[in-house]
Amino acid sequence: MMRSTHVLTISLASLATLLLVACATPPVEHLYRLDYPLASSSQAEAQYELVIATIKLPEAVNRQQLVIQKSATESIVSDEQRWLAPLDEQLTNALTAHLRKNLPDAWLSSDTGINAGIATTPGNSLPRYQVKVQVDQLVINSGDQLTLEASWVVLDSSRKLLKREHQVFTVRLNGIAYEAVAPAMSEAARQLAEQVGASVAGVRK
């Protein structure tokens, strides 16, 4: 009887030690970024300027943590699964990169960038357009699909509306792990850029 009590005491002490070690070990952070093409060293001579405004996202998903939809009424926010940079910034960079590839005759700049005022400088005769994109809804269903609903407009240099579009992009997630989210988001950004580029090309005709 005494021996059994001694063994039990040791086991409880070992369990307490393991729990303390587990609590003392900080959780591992996993950081994710969007995949998009790098700028080419060679580019055609610019025929017009295209200013890309920062993409607007709903506040609920525009955070560093990944937000996963568990059900129709419940979302999970993971502190260990994070975007490497703010999601609106990453989406804007991805859109700009894809448009630079799809519209080689455009000079691209951001609405806050160093070249944002190039069209207003003396001697510059390039036509100027601006693109504004708003993500109306972003839903990531774990193990299922990612849905990105977006609206965008194309404006001329006087901010006259030339084109207004709205579209829903759905991409299947390749697995149930968090690692499947960034590739799906990257693909949704590529599809969005393709449609935005088509809108810009349409008003240029």
Coordinates of C-alpha atoms in Angstrom, one line a residue:
M1 CA 0.0 0.0 0.0
M2 CA 2.8 2.4 0.9
R3 CA 4.6 1.6 -2.3
S4 CA 1.5 2.3 -4.5
T5 CA 1.1 5.7 -2.8
H6 CA 4.7 6.6 -3.4
V7 CA 4.4 5.7 -7.2
L8 CA 1.2 7.8 -7.4
T9 CA 3.0 10.8 -5.8
I10 CA 5.8 10.6 -8.3
S11 CA 3.4 10.4 -11.2
L12 CA 1.4 13.4 -10.0
A13 CA 4.7 15.3 -9.6
S14 CA 5.8 14.4 -13.1
L15 CA 2.5 15.5 -14.6
A16 CA 2.7 18.8 -12.8
T17 CA 6.2 19.3 -14.1
L18 CA 5.0 18.6 -17.7
L19 CA 2.1 21.0 -17.4
L20 CA 4.4 23.7 -16.1
V21 CA 6.9 23.2 -19.0
A22 CA 4.0 23.2 -21.5
C23 CA 2.7 26.5 -20.1
A24 CA 6.1 28.0 -20.2
T25 CA 6.7 27.2 -23.9
P26 CA 5.4 30.0 -26.1
P27 CA 3.2 29.0 -29.0
V28 CA 4.8 28.9 -32.4
E29 CA 3.7 31.7 -34.8
H30 CA 3.1 30.8 -38.4
L31 CA 3.3 33.7 -40.8
Y32 CA 1.8 33.7 -44.3
R33 CA 2.2 36.0 -47.3
L34 CA 0.5 36.2 -50.7
D35 CA 2.2 34.9 -53.8
Y36 CA 2.4 37.3 -56.7
P37 CA 4.8 37.9 -59.7
L38 CA 7.9 40.0 -59.2
A39 CA 8.4 43.1 -61.4
S40 CA 10.1 42.4 -64.7
S41 CA 13.3 44.3 -65.4
S42 CA 12.1 45.1 -69.0
Q43 CA 8.9 46.9 -69.5
A44 CA 7.3 48.5 -72.6
E45 CA 7.2 52.3 -72.8
A46 CA 4.3 53.7 -70.8
Q47 CA 1.2 54.9 -72.8
Y48 CA -0.8 55.9 -69.7
E49 CA -0.6 56.1 -65.9
L50 CA -2.7 53.9 -63.7
V51 CA -2.9 54.8 -60.0
I52 CA -4.0 51.9 -57.7
A53 CA -5.7 53.0 -54.5
T54 CA -5.3 50.9 -51.4
I55 CA -7.8 48.0 -51.3
K56 CA -10.5 48.5 -48.6
L57 CA -11.4 45.5 -46.6
P58 CA -14.1 44.9 -43.9
E59 CA -12.7 45.6 -40.5
A60 CA -13.7 42.1 -39.3
V61 CA -11.1 40.4 -41.6
N62 CA -8.6 43.2 -42.0
R63 CA -6.4 42.1 -39.1
Q64 CA -3.1 40.2 -38.8
Q65 CA -4.7 37.1 -37.5
L66 CA -6.3 34.6 -39.9
V67 CA -10.1 34.6 -39.6
I68 CA -11.7 31.3 -40.4
Q69 CA -15.5 30.7 -40.7
K70 CA -16.4 27.8 -38.6
S71 CA -20.2 28.0 -39.3
A72 CA -22.7 30.5 -40.6
T73 CA -22.7 32.4 -37.3
E74 CA -19.2 31.6 -35.8
S75 CA -15.7 32.6 -36.8
I76 CA -12.3 31.5 -35.4
V77 CA -9.5 34.1 -35.0
S78 CA -6.1 32.4 -34.5
D79 CA -3.3 34.3 -32.7
E80 CA -0.7 31.7 -33.9
Q81 CA -1.7 31.9 -37.6
R82 CA -1.0 35.3 -38.9
W83 CA -0.4 37.3 -42.1
L84 CA 3.2 38.5 -42.5
A85 CA 1.8 42.0 -43.3
P86 CA -1.6 43.7 -43.1
L87 CA -4.0 41.9 -45.5
D88 CA -5.1 45.1 -47.2
E89 CA -1.5 45.9 -47.9
Q90 CA -0.8 42.4 -49.3
L91 CA -3.8 42.4 -51.5
T92 CA -2.9 45.9 -52.9
N93 CA 0.6 44.7 -53.6
A94 CA -0.7 41.6 -55.3
L95 CA -3.2 43.5 -57.4
T96 CA -0.5 46.0 -58.5
A97 CA 2.0 43.2 -59.4
H98 CA -0.5 41.3 -61.5
L99 CA -1.7 44.5 -63.2
R100 CA 1.9 45.4 -64.0
K101 CA 2.2 42.0 -65.7
N102 CA -1.2 42.2 -67.5
L103 CA -0.9 45.8 -68.6
P104 CA 2.7 46.2 -69.8
D105 CA 1.9 49.6 -71.4
A106 CA 0.8 51.2 -68.1
W107 CA 2.9 53.1 -65.6
L108 CA 1.6 51.9 -62.3
S109 CA 1.8 53.7 -59.0
S110 CA 0.0 53.8 -55.7
D111 CA -2.2 56.6 -54.4
T112 CA 0.4 57.3 -51.7
G113 CA 3.5 56.4 -53.7
I114 CA 6.4 58.6 -54.8
N115 CA 5.1 58.6 -58.4
A116 CA 1.4 59.3 -57.5
G117 CA 1.6 62.9 -58.9
I118 CA 3.5 62.1 -62.2
A119 CA 0.5 63.0 -64.4
T120 CA 0.3 66.5 -62.9
T121 CA 3.9 67.4 -63.4
P122 CA 4.8 69.9 -66.1
G123 CA 5.5 68.4 -69.5
N124 CA 3.8 65.1 -68.7
S125 CA 1.2 64.2 -71.3
L126 CA 0.2 60.6 -70.2
P127 CA -3.5 60.0 -69.7
R128 CA -4.2 59.1 -66.2
Y129 CA -6.6 56.6 -64.7
Q130 CA -7.3 55.5 -61.2
V131 CA -8.6 52.1 -59.9
K132 CA -10.4 51.8 -56.5
V133 CA -11.2 48.3 -55.2
Q134 CA -13.3 47.4 -52.3
V135 CA -13.7 43.9 -50.8
D136 CA -17.3 43.6 -49.8
Q137 CA -17.0 40.2 -48.2
L138 CA -14.2 37.7 -47.5
V139 CA -15.2 34.3 -46.1
I140 CA -12.7 31.5 -45.6
N141 CA -14.4 28.1 -44.8
S142 CA -11.9 25.7 -43.4
G143 CA -11.3 22.7 -45.6
D144 CA -13.8 24.0 -48.1
Q145 CA -13.4 27.2 -50.1
L146 CA -12.5 30.9 -50.0
T147 CA -15.0 33.4 -51.3
L148 CA -14.0 37.0 -52.1
E149 CA -16.7 39.4 -53.2
A150 CA -15.3 42.7 -54.6
S151 CA -16.4 45.9 -56.3
W152 CA -14.2 48.3 -58.2
V153 CA -14.4 51.4 -60.3
V154 CA -12.1 53.0 -63.0
L155 CA -11.9 56.8 -63.0
D156 CA -10.2 59.2 -65.3
S157 CA -7.9 62.1 -64.3
S158 CA -10.9 64.3 -63.4
R159 CA -12.3 61.4 -61.3
K160 CA -15.1 60.9 -63.7
L161 CA -16.5 57.3 -63.4
L162 CA -15.7 55.3 -66.5
K163 CA -16.4 51.7 -65.3
R164 CA -18.1 50.1 -62.3
E165 CA -17.8 46.3 -61.7
H166 CA -18.8 43.8 -59.1
Q167 CA -17.9 40.1 -59.0
V168 CA -17.6 37.1 -56.6
F169 CA -14.5 34.9 -56.8
T170 CA -14.5 31.4 -55.3
V171 CA -11.4 29.3 -54.8
R172 CA -11.2 25.8 -53.4
L173 CA -8.9 25.2 -50.4
N174 CA -6.4 22.5 -51.0
G175 CA -6.7 20.9 -47.6
I176 CA -8.0 21.6 -44.1
A177 CA -4.8 23.1 -42.7
Y178 CA -4.2 26.8 -42.3
E179 CA -1.4 26.5 -44.9
A180 CA -4.1 26.2 -47.6
V181 CA -5.4 29.7 -47.0
A182 CA -2.6 31.8 -48.4
P183 CA -2.4 29.9 -51.8
A184 CA -6.2 30.3 -52.2
M185 CA -6.1 34.0 -51.3
S186 CA -3.3 34.4 -53.8
E187 CA -5.4 32.8 -56.5
A188 CA -8.4 35.0 -55.7
A189 CA -6.1 38.1 -55.9
R190 CA -4.9 36.9 -59.3
Q191 CA -8.4 36.4 -60.6
L192 CA -9.5 39.8 -59.2
A193 CA -6.5 41.5 -61.0
E194 CA -7.4 39.8 -64.2
Q195 CA -10.9 41.2 -64.2
V196 CA -9.7 44.7 -63.0
G197 CA -7.2 44.7 -65.8
A198 CA -9.9 43.8 -68.3
S199 CA -12.0 46.8 -67.0
V200 CA -9.0 49.1 -67.5
A201 CA -8.3 47.8 -71.0
G202 CA -12.0 48.2 -71.8
V203 CA -12.1 51.9 -71.1
R204 CA -8.8 52.4 -73.0
K205 CA -10.4 51.2 -76.3

